[in-house]
Tab-separated table of C-alpha atoms and ligand atoms in Angstrom:
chain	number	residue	atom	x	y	z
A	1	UNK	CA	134.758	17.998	-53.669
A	2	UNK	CA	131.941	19.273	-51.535
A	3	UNK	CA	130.233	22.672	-52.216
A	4	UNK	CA	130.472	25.464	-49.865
A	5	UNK	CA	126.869	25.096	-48.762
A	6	UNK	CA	127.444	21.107	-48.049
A	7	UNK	CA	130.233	22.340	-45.516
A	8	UNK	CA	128.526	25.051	-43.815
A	9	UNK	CA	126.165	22.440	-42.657
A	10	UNK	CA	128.730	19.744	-41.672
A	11	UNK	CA	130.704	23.011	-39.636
A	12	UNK	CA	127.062	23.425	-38.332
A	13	UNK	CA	126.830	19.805	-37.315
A	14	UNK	CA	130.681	19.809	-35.749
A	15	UNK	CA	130.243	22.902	-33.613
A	16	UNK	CA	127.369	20.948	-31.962
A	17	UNK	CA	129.220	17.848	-30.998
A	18	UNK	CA	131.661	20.457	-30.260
A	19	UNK	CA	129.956	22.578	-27.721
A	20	UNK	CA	128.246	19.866	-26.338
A	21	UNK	CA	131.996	18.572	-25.258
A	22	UNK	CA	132.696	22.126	-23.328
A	23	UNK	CA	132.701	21.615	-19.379
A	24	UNK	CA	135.307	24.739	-19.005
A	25	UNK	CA	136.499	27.589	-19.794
A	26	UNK	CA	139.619	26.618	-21.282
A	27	UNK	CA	137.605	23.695	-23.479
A	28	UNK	CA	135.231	26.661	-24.726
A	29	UNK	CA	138.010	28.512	-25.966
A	30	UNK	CA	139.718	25.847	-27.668
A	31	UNK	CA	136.102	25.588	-29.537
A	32	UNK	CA	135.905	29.864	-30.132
A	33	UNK	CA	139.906	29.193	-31.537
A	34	UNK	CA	138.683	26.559	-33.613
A	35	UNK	CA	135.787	28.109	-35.582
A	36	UNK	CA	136.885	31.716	-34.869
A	37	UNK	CA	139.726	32.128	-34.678
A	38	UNK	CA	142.738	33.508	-37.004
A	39	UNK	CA	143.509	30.370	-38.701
A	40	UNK	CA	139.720	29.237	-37.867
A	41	UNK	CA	137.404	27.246	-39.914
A	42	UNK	CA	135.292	30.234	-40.805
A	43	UNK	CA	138.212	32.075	-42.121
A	44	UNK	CA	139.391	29.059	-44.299
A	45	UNK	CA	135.546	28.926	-45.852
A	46	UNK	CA	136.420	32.509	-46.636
A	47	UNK	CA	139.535	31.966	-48.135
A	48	UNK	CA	137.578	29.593	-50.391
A	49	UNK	CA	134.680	32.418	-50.782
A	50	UNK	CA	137.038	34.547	-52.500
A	51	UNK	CA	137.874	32.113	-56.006
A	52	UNK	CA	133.999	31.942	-56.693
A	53	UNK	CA	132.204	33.210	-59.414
A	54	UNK	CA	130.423	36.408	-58.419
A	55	UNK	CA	127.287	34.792	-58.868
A	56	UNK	CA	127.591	32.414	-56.124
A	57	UNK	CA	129.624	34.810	-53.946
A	58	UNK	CA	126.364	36.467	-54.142
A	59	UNK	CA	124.520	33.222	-52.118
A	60	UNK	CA	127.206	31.705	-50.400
A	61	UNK	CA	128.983	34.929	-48.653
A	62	UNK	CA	125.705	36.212	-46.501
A	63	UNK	CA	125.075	32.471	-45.760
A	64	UNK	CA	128.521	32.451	-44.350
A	65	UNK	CA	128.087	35.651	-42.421
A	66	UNK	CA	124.727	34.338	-40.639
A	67	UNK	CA	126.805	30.882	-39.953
A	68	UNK	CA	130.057	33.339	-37.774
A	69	UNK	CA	126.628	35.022	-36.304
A	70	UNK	CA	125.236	32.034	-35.179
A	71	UNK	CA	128.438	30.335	-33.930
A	72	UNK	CA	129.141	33.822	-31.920
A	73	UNK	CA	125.721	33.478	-30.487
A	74	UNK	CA	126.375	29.922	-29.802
A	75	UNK	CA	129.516	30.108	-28.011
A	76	UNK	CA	127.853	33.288	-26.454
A	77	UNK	CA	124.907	31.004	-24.898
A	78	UNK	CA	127.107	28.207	-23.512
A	79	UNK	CA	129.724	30.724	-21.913
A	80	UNK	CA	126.668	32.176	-20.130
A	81	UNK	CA	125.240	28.537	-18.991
A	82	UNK	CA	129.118	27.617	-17.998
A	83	UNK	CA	129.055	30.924	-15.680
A	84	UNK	CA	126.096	29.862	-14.363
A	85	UNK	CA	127.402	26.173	-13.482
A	86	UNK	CA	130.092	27.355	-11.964
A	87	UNK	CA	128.118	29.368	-9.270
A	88	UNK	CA	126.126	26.225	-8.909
A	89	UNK	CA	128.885	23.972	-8.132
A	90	UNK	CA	130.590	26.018	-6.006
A	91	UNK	CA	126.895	26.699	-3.834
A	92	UNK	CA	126.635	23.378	-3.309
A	93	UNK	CA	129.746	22.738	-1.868
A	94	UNK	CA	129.305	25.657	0.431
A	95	UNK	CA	126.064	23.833	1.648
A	96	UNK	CA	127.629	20.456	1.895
A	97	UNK	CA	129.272	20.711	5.607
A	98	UNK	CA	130.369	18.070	7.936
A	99	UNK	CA	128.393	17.951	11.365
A	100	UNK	CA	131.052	15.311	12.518
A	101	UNK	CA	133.574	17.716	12.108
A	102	UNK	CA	135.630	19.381	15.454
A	103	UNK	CA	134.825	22.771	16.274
A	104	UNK	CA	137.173	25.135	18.240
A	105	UNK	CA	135.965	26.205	21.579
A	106	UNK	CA	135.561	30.005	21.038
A	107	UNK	CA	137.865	32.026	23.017
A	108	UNK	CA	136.052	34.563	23.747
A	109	UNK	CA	137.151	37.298	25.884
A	110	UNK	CA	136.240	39.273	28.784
A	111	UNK	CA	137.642	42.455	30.854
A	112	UNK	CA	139.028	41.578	33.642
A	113	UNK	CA	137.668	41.584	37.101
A	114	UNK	CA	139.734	44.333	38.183
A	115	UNK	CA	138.405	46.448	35.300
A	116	UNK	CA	134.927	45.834	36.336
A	117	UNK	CA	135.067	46.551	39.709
A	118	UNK	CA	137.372	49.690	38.938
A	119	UNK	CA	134.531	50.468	36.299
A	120	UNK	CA	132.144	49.977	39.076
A	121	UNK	CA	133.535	52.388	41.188
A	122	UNK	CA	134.054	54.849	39.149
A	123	UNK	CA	130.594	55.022	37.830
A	124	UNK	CA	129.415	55.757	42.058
A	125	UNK	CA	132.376	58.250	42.288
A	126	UNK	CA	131.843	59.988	39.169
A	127	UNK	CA	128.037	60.020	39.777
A	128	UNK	CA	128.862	61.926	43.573
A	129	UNK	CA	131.008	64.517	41.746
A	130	UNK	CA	134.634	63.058	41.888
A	131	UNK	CA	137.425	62.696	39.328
A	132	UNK	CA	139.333	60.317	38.332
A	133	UNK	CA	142.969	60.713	39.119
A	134	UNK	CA	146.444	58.529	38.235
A	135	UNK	CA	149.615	58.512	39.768
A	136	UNK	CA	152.956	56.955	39.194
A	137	UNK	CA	153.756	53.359	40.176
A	138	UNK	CA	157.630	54.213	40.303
A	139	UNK	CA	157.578	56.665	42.910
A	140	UNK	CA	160.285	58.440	45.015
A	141	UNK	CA	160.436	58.364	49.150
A	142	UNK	CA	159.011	61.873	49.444
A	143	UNK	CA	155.385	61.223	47.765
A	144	UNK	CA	155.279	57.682	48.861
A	145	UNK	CA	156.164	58.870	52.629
A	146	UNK	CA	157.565	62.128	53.686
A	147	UNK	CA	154.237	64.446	52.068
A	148	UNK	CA	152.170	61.784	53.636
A	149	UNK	CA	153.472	62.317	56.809
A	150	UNK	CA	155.391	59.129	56.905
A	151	UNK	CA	158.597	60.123	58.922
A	152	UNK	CA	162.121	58.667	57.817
A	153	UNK	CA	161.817	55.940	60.681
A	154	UNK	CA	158.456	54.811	60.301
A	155	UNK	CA	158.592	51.070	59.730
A	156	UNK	CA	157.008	51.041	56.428
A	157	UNK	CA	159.888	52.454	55.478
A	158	UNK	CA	161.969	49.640	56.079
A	159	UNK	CA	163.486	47.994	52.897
A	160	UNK	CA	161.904	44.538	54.161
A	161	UNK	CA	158.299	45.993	53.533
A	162	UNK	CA	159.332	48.165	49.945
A	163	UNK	CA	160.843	47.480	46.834
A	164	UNK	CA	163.387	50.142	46.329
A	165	UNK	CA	165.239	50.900	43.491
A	166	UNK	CA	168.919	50.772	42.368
A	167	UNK	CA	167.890	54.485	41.889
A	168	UNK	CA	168.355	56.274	45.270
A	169	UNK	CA	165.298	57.593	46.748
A	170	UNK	CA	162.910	55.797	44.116
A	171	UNK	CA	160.733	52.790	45.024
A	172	UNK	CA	157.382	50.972	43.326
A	173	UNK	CA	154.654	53.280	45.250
A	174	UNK	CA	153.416	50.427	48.014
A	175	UNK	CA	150.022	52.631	48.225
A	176	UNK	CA	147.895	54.802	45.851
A	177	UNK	CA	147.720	57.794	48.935
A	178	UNK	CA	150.542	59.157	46.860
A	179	UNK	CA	148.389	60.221	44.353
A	180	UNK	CA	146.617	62.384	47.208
A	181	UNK	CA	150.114	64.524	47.679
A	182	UNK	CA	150.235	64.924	43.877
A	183	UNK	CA	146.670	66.106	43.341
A	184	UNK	CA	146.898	68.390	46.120
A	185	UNK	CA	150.069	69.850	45.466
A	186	UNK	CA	148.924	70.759	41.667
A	187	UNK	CA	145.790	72.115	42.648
A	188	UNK	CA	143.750	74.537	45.308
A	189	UNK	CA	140.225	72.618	46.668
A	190	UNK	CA	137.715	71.773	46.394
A	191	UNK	CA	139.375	68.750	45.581
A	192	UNK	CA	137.905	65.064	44.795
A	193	UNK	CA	139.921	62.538	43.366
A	194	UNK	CA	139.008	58.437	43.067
A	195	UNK	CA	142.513	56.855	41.818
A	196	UNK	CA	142.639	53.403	41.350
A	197	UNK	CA	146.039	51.576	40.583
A	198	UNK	CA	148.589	48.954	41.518
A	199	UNK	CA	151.054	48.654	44.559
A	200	UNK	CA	153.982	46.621	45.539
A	201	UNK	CA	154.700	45.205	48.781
A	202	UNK	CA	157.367	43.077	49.602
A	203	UNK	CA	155.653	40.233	51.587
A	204	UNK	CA	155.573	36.661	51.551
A	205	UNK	CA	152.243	35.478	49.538
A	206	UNK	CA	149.410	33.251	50.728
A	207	UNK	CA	145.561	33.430	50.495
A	208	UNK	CA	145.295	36.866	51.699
A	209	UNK	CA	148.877	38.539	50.483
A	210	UNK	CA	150.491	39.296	47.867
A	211	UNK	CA	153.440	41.233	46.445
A	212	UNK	CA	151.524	43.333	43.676
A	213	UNK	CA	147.935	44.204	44.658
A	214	UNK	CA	145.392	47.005	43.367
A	215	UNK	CA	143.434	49.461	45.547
A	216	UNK	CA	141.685	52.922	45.235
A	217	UNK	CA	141.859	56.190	47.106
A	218	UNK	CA	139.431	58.733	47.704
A	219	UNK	CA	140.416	62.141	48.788
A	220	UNK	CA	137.911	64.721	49.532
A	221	UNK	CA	139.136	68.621	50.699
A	222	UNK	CA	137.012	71.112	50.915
A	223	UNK	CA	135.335	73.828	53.583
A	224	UNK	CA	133.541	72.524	56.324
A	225	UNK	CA	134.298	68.735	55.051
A	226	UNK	CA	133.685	66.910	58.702
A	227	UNK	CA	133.860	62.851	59.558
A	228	UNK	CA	130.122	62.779	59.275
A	229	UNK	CA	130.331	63.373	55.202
A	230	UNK	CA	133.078	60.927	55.437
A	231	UNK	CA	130.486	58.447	57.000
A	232	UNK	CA	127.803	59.288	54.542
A	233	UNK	CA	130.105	58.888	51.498
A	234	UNK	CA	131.469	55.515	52.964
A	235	UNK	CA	128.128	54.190	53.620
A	236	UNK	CA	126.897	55.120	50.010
A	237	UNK	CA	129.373	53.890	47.952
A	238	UNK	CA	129.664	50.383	49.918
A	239	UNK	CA	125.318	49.897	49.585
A	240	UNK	CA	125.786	50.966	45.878
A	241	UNK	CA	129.448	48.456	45.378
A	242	UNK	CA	127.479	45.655	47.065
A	243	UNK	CA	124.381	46.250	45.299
A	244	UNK	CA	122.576	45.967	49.159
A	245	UNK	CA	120.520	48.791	50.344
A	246	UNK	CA	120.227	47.612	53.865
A	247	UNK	CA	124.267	47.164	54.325
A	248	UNK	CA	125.195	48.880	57.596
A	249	UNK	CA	128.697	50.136	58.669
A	250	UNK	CA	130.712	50.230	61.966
A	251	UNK	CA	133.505	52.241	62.526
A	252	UNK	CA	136.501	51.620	64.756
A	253	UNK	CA	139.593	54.022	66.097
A	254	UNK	CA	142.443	52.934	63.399
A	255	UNK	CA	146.044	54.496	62.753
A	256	UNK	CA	147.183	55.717	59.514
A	257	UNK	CA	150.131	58.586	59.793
A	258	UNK	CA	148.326	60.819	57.347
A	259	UNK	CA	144.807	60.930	59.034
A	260	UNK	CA	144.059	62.241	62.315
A	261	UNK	CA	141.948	60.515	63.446
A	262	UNK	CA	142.298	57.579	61.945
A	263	UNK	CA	139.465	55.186	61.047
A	264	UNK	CA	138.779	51.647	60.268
A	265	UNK	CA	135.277	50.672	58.739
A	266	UNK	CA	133.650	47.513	58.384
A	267	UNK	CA	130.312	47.187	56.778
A	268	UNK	CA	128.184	44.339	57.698
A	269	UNK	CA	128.370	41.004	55.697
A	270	UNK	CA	125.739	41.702	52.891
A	271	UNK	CA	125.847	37.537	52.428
A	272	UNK	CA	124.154	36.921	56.385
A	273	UNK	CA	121.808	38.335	59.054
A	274	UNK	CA	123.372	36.112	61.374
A	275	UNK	CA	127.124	35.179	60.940
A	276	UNK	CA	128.657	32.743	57.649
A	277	UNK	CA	132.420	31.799	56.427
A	278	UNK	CA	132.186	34.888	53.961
A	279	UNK	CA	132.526	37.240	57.611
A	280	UNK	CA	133.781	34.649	59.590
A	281	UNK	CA	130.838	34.355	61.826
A	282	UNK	CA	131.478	37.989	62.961
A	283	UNK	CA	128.566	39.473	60.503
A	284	UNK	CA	131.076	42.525	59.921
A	285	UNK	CA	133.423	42.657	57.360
A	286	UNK	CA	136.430	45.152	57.321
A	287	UNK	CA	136.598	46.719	54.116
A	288	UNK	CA	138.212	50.462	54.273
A	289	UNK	CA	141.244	52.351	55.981
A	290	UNK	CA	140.084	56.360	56.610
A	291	UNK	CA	140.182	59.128	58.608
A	292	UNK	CA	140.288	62.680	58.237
A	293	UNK	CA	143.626	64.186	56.372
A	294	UNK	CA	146.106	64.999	58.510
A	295	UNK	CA	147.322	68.817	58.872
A	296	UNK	CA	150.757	67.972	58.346
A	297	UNK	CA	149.564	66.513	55.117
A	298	UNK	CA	147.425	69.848	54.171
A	299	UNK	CA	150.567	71.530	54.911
A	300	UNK	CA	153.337	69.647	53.392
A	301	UNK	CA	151.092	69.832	49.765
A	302	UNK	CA	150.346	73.635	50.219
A	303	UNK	CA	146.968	73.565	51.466
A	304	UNK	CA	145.635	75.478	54.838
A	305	UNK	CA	144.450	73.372	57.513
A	306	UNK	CA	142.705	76.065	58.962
A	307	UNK	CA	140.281	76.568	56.393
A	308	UNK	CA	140.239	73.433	54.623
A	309	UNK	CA	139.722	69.868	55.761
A	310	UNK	CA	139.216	66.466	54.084
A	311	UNK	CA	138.940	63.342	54.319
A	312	UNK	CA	140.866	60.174	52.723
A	313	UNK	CA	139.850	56.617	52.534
A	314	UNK	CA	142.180	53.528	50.968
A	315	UNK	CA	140.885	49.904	49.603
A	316	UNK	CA	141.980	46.995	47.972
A	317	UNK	CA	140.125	46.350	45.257
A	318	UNK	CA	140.897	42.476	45.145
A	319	UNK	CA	139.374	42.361	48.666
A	320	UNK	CA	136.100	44.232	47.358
A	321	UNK	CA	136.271	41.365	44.544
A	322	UNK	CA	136.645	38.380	46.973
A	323	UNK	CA	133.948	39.172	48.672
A	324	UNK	CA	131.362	40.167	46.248
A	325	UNK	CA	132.528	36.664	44.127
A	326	UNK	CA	133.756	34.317	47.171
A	327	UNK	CA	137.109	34.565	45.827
A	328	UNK	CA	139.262	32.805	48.707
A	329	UNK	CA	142.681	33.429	46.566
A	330	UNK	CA	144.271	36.573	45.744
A	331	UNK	CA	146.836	35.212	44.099
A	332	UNK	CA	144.555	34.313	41.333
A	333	UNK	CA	144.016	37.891	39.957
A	334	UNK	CA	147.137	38.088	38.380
A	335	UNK	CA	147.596	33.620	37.332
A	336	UNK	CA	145.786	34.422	34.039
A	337	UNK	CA	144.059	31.558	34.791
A	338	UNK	CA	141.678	31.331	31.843
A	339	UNK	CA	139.219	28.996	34.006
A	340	UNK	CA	138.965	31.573	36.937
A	341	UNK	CA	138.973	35.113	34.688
A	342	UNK	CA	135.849	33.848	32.390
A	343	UNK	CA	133.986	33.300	35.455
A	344	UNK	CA	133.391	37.236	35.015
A	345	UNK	CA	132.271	37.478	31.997
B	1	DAH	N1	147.228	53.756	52.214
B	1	DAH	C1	146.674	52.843	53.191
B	1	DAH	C2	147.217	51.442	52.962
B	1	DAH	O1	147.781	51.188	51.944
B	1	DAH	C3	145.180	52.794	53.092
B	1	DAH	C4	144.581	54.052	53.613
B	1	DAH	C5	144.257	54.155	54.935
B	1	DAH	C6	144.370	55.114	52.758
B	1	DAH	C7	143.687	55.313	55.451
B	1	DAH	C8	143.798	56.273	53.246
B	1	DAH	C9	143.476	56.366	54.597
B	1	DAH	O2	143.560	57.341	52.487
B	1	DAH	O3	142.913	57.498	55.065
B	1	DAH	O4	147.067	50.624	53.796
């Protein structure tokens, strides 16, 4: 039989080969549960410990001690190597990428053109003192027409040009001048409002037209507000919207029921000195409905014509876009044609 000391060096020799055999965790333990553990071959030398004499319990028990220490620190030293593998491996992996593989083309996304030209004009309005103001796009007959001074048989009243509800009296708002009644009727001037937001027209659709469009209004009252301020804010914000110092403006008689007069401006084509497609050879481009708000309309919202006076002006803001871009489709503002909306980006 061999002596206690002969197998604490064979146990020695085994948990070499042993350890040397680990590559994982779960092939470490099995080694810990081998030498370690409960029914372990360190707990079987001490079963043996116990039926020597005291002599050689004396020699043999701290030996066996320092031999548990040692296999601890053993199993210790490769758990901390196996840790470190482990990082290593997985590292390298990270690092090994294939350039052959396919990539996704990045989406990446951009407001829309309507937000930036909206953004754009609100920036010059806010900058000259105006607010911004919202209105409803479901409107009923009297803000849409009556307080604007739109009489009951005015043909924009006609149920070819509106889209009326089953509701009686209720339509989607085919202008944003109803936002003009509303601010006016809530509040006393000085008033300045910029209010951008969608209308609905019933019309057939083609390059120019369409059914749901966007445009802004501007309403100014005040004291002493005459058609020269209207000229000077007109001519300001189209330089600053067209990013062209030198942009001039012409102004011709126009009809709107709720200015008096009415005005039509055209600002000249910031693309030419001398005629191109953008302005049709003309070298003016028409660009803003206007005039100065009607009495009736002061009256109808509350407000006195005889000491107050304002003016009003109307856009479209896809019209604003096509020419700045050289858009020659309206239609494709609302396509969410990816192709045409990242052009803005
Ligand atoms: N609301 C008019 C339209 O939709 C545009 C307009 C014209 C607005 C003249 C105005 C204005 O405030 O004074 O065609």
């Amino acid at each position: 039989m061999k002596s206690l000391s002969q197998e604490i060096n064979i146990i020695k020799e085994e948990l070499i080969t042993a350890i040397a055999s680990v590559t994982n965790e779960t092939s470490l333990e099995a080694v810990r549960i081998a030498f370690l553990g409960r029914k372990g071959k360190i707990v079987d030398l001490m079963e043996q410990l116990k039926s020597l004499p005291v002599e050689e319990k004396k020699i043999i028990g701290p030996l066996l001690n320092l031999l548990k220490t040692e296999i601890q620190e053993k199993l210790d030293t490769r758990e901390i190597l196996l840790k470190k593998e482990v990082v290593a491996k997985r590292n390298l992996l990270q690092k090994n990428f294939d350039v052959s593989a396919y990539k996704h083309n990045e989406l990446k996304g951009t407001s829309h053109i309507y937000t930036q030209i909206i953004a754009d004009l609100e920036d010059v309005f806010i900058s000259m003192g105006y607010d911004i103001a919202d209105g409803p796009e479901v409107e009923n007959e009297y803000y849409n027409f009556e307080s604007l001074n739109i009489p009951a048989d005015h043909p924009a009243r006609d149920a070819e040009d509106s889209f009326f509800l089953e509701k009686k009296g209720m339509l989607l708002r085919t202008q944003c001048s109803n936002i003009q009644a509303r601010a006016m009727e809530k509040s006393q001037p000085p008033i300045a409002i910029f209010s951008p937001g969608r209308v609905y027209r019933q019309e057939a659709t083609d390059q120019t037209h369409d059914f749901l469009f966007t445009q802004a209004e501007i309403l100014l009252v005040d004291k002493n507000i005459s058609v020269s301020n209207l000229l000077a804010t007109a001519h300001t914000f189209l330089r600053k919207i067209f990013n062209n110092e030198s942009l001039e403006i012409r102004v011709r008689p126009g009809f709107f029921p709720f200015v008096e007069p009415g005005l039509e401006i055209d600002a000249s084509c910031p693309f030419c000195i001398s005629g191109c497609s953008v302005c049709k050879h003309t070298r003016w481009i028409e660009l803003l409905g206007t005039g100065m708000v009607h009495p009736n309309v002061l009256r109808s919202s509350g407000i006195d014509p005889i000491i107050y006076s304002g003016f009003a002006f109307g856009m479209g803001i896809e019209r604003i876009a096509m020419i700045k871009y050289g858009i020659n489709d309206i239609r494709l503002f609302h396509s969410s044609k990816i192709k045409f909306l990242n052009q803005f980006s």
